[in-house]
Amino acid sequence: MTNQGHLRASWVVTAVGGVLFVGLAAWLVPWHPVPGGPLEALPASSFFSDAQIRRAEDFSRWARVWSWGSLLLSLATACWFGFTRHGRLLVARLPGPWWLRAAETVAALELIARVVTLPFAVLQRRHLLDYGLTNQSWTGFGVDLVEGEALSIVVTSLGVVAVIGCARRWARAWPVVAGGALGVLVLAGSFVYPVVVEPIFNTFTPLPDGQLRTQILRLADEEGVHVDDVLVADASRRTTTLNAYVSGFGSTRRVVVYDNLVDDLSGDEALSVVAHELAHARHNDVVTGSLLGAAAALVGVGLLGLLVGSDRRRVSMAEPAAVPLVLALVALGTFVAAPVQNTISRQIETRADVDALTTTHDPDAFIEMQKQLALHSLADPNPPALSQFWFGSHPTTLTRLALAERLAGD
C-alpha cells in the first residue's frame, strides 16, 4: 500500500461524508422553526419561586461538577492509553487472534475507564438521592451500570473489529469500505434499537384504555402519524423525572411515555408531551438523526484514515495495536462534535414544541407541563451559556416557555 493511495481514499471519504452531512443538515434540519424569529428566555421568577430557583441551581451546579469531572477523566484516560506506549503495551499482553485481541482491548480500556470514573458515578448518584431524583436501590444502580457497560463493549468491539477487518482486507480502500459499512450499521442500529436494546433496561406495557389513550390516538390520526400503540415504560423504578420519547422508524417506531409522567401530570399536560413526540414521528426526526449519524460516520472514518494507518505512523490500522489510538480519537472527536450535534438537536426539539402547541391549541397545558418537567428534574433555569451550547440537547425551560407565550399571543 502506498501512502498516497491510502490518503486519497481517506480524503474522498471525508469529503463525501462532509458534503452529505452539510447537505442533509441544510435539507432536513429546521433552522428557523420559531414563527417571528429567535426567542429570548423569560425571567425565571415569572414561573418559579425563589426557593425553587435556588434548589434547581444548587442541584445543577454539583451535577455539572460530577458529570464534567467524569468526562474529563474519561478523556484523559483514553488519551493516556491512545497517545502513549501504554496502550500498545496493553495490547501486546493480550492473547488470541487479531479480532479477539481487538475486542479484548476494547473491553480492557472500557473497564479501566469505568473503574477510574466510578467515584464520579457514585457521587452523582448520591447527589440524585440527596435531592430525591431517584428511588432506585444501589443494587439496581449496579445492575444498570454493568448492563450499560456490557452493551457499550459489545457495540464498540463490533465497530472496531469491522474497521480493522476492512483495513486487513482492503489495504488501499479500507476507509471507503469501512465508512460505508459503519454508515449502514448506524441506520440498522437505529432501526433495531427499540426492540433489541430498550427492553434490556425497561419493561414496556401498552397505555391502558381511557381518555388519554383515546386523545393520543385521535391526535395521531389528525396529524397523519401511524401509531399502533403508545407504550408506558416502568421508569419510576429508576427515576422520579418525567419524560417521553420516540425511537426507531418504520415497523420498529415506538412512542413511549414514562409511567410517572402518566401518573403525575394531568391529562391535558400529558397530551401536550405526547403531541411533542408525535411531531418527531411526523417529521421522521429519528430518520433524520440516523442519516446525519451515518454521514458523520463517513467523516469520522475518513479522518481516522488520515490519522491512523499510514505506514509513516508507529501503528497500522490493520493491527489491534491501533485500537487504543482509535478509541482516543473517537472520544476526542465525539467531544469536539458535541456542539454541532446538540445545536441540530435543539432546532429539531424546538420544531416539535411548535407543532405540539399548534396541534393541541393549549398553551396553558404546555406551560404547566414544562414547569412540572423542570421541577421534577430540577433543571437549571439559567444554565451557563457554554454548557447549554456544548451539552444542551433541548432548549432551556425558560426559552420553551417564551415560545408558548409567543404562540399564545398570535
PDB file of C-alpha atoms in Angstrom, residues 5 22 24 51 96 101 103 126 145 151 163 165 171 187 225 266 268 272 289 312 358 396:
ATOM      1  CA  GLY A   5      -3.365   5.706  -2.330  1.00  0.00           C
ATOM      2  CA  VAL A  22     -23.971  19.514   5.303  1.00  0.00           C
ATOM      3  CA  LEU A  24     -28.703  16.639   4.821  1.00  0.00           C
ATOM      4  CA  ALA A  51     -36.806  28.667  46.675  1.00  0.00           C
ATOM      5  CA  GLY A  96      -5.635 -14.700  20.715  1.00  0.00           C
ATOM      6  CA  ARG A 101      -7.271  -9.100  20.748  1.00  0.00           C
ATOM      7  CA  ALA A 103     -12.236  -6.944  21.294  1.00  0.00           C
ATOM      8  CA  ARG A 126     -25.627  10.168  45.921  1.00  0.00           C
ATOM      9  CA  LEU A 145     -24.084   0.068  35.283  1.00  0.00           C
ATOM     10  CA  LEU A 151     -23.631  -3.100  25.831  1.00  0.00           C
ATOM     11  CA  VAL A 163     -12.865  -1.346  10.709  1.00  0.00           C
ATOM     12  CA  GLY A 165     -11.105  -6.230   9.252  1.00  0.00           C
ATOM     13  CA  ALA A 171      -5.318  -2.157   2.224  1.00  0.00           C
ATOM     14  CA  LEU A 187     -29.001   3.064  10.277  1.00  0.00           C
ATOM     15  CA  VAL A 225     -48.959   9.694  12.203  1.00  0.00           C
ATOM     16  CA  SER A 266     -52.954  15.971  34.183  1.00  0.00           C
ATOM     17  CA  ASP A 268     -54.014  17.808  29.081  1.00  0.00           C
ATOM     18  CA  SER A 272     -49.033  18.053  25.294  1.00  0.00           C
ATOM     19  CA  GLY A 289     -30.779  11.811  13.101  1.00  0.00           C
ATOM     20  CA  ARG A 312       4.733   6.542   8.401  1.00  0.00           C
ATOM     21  CA  THR A 358     -50.263  24.395  17.263  1.00  0.00           C
ATOM     22  CA  THR A 396     -33.910  25.690  28.121  1.00  0.00           C
TER      23      THR A 396
END
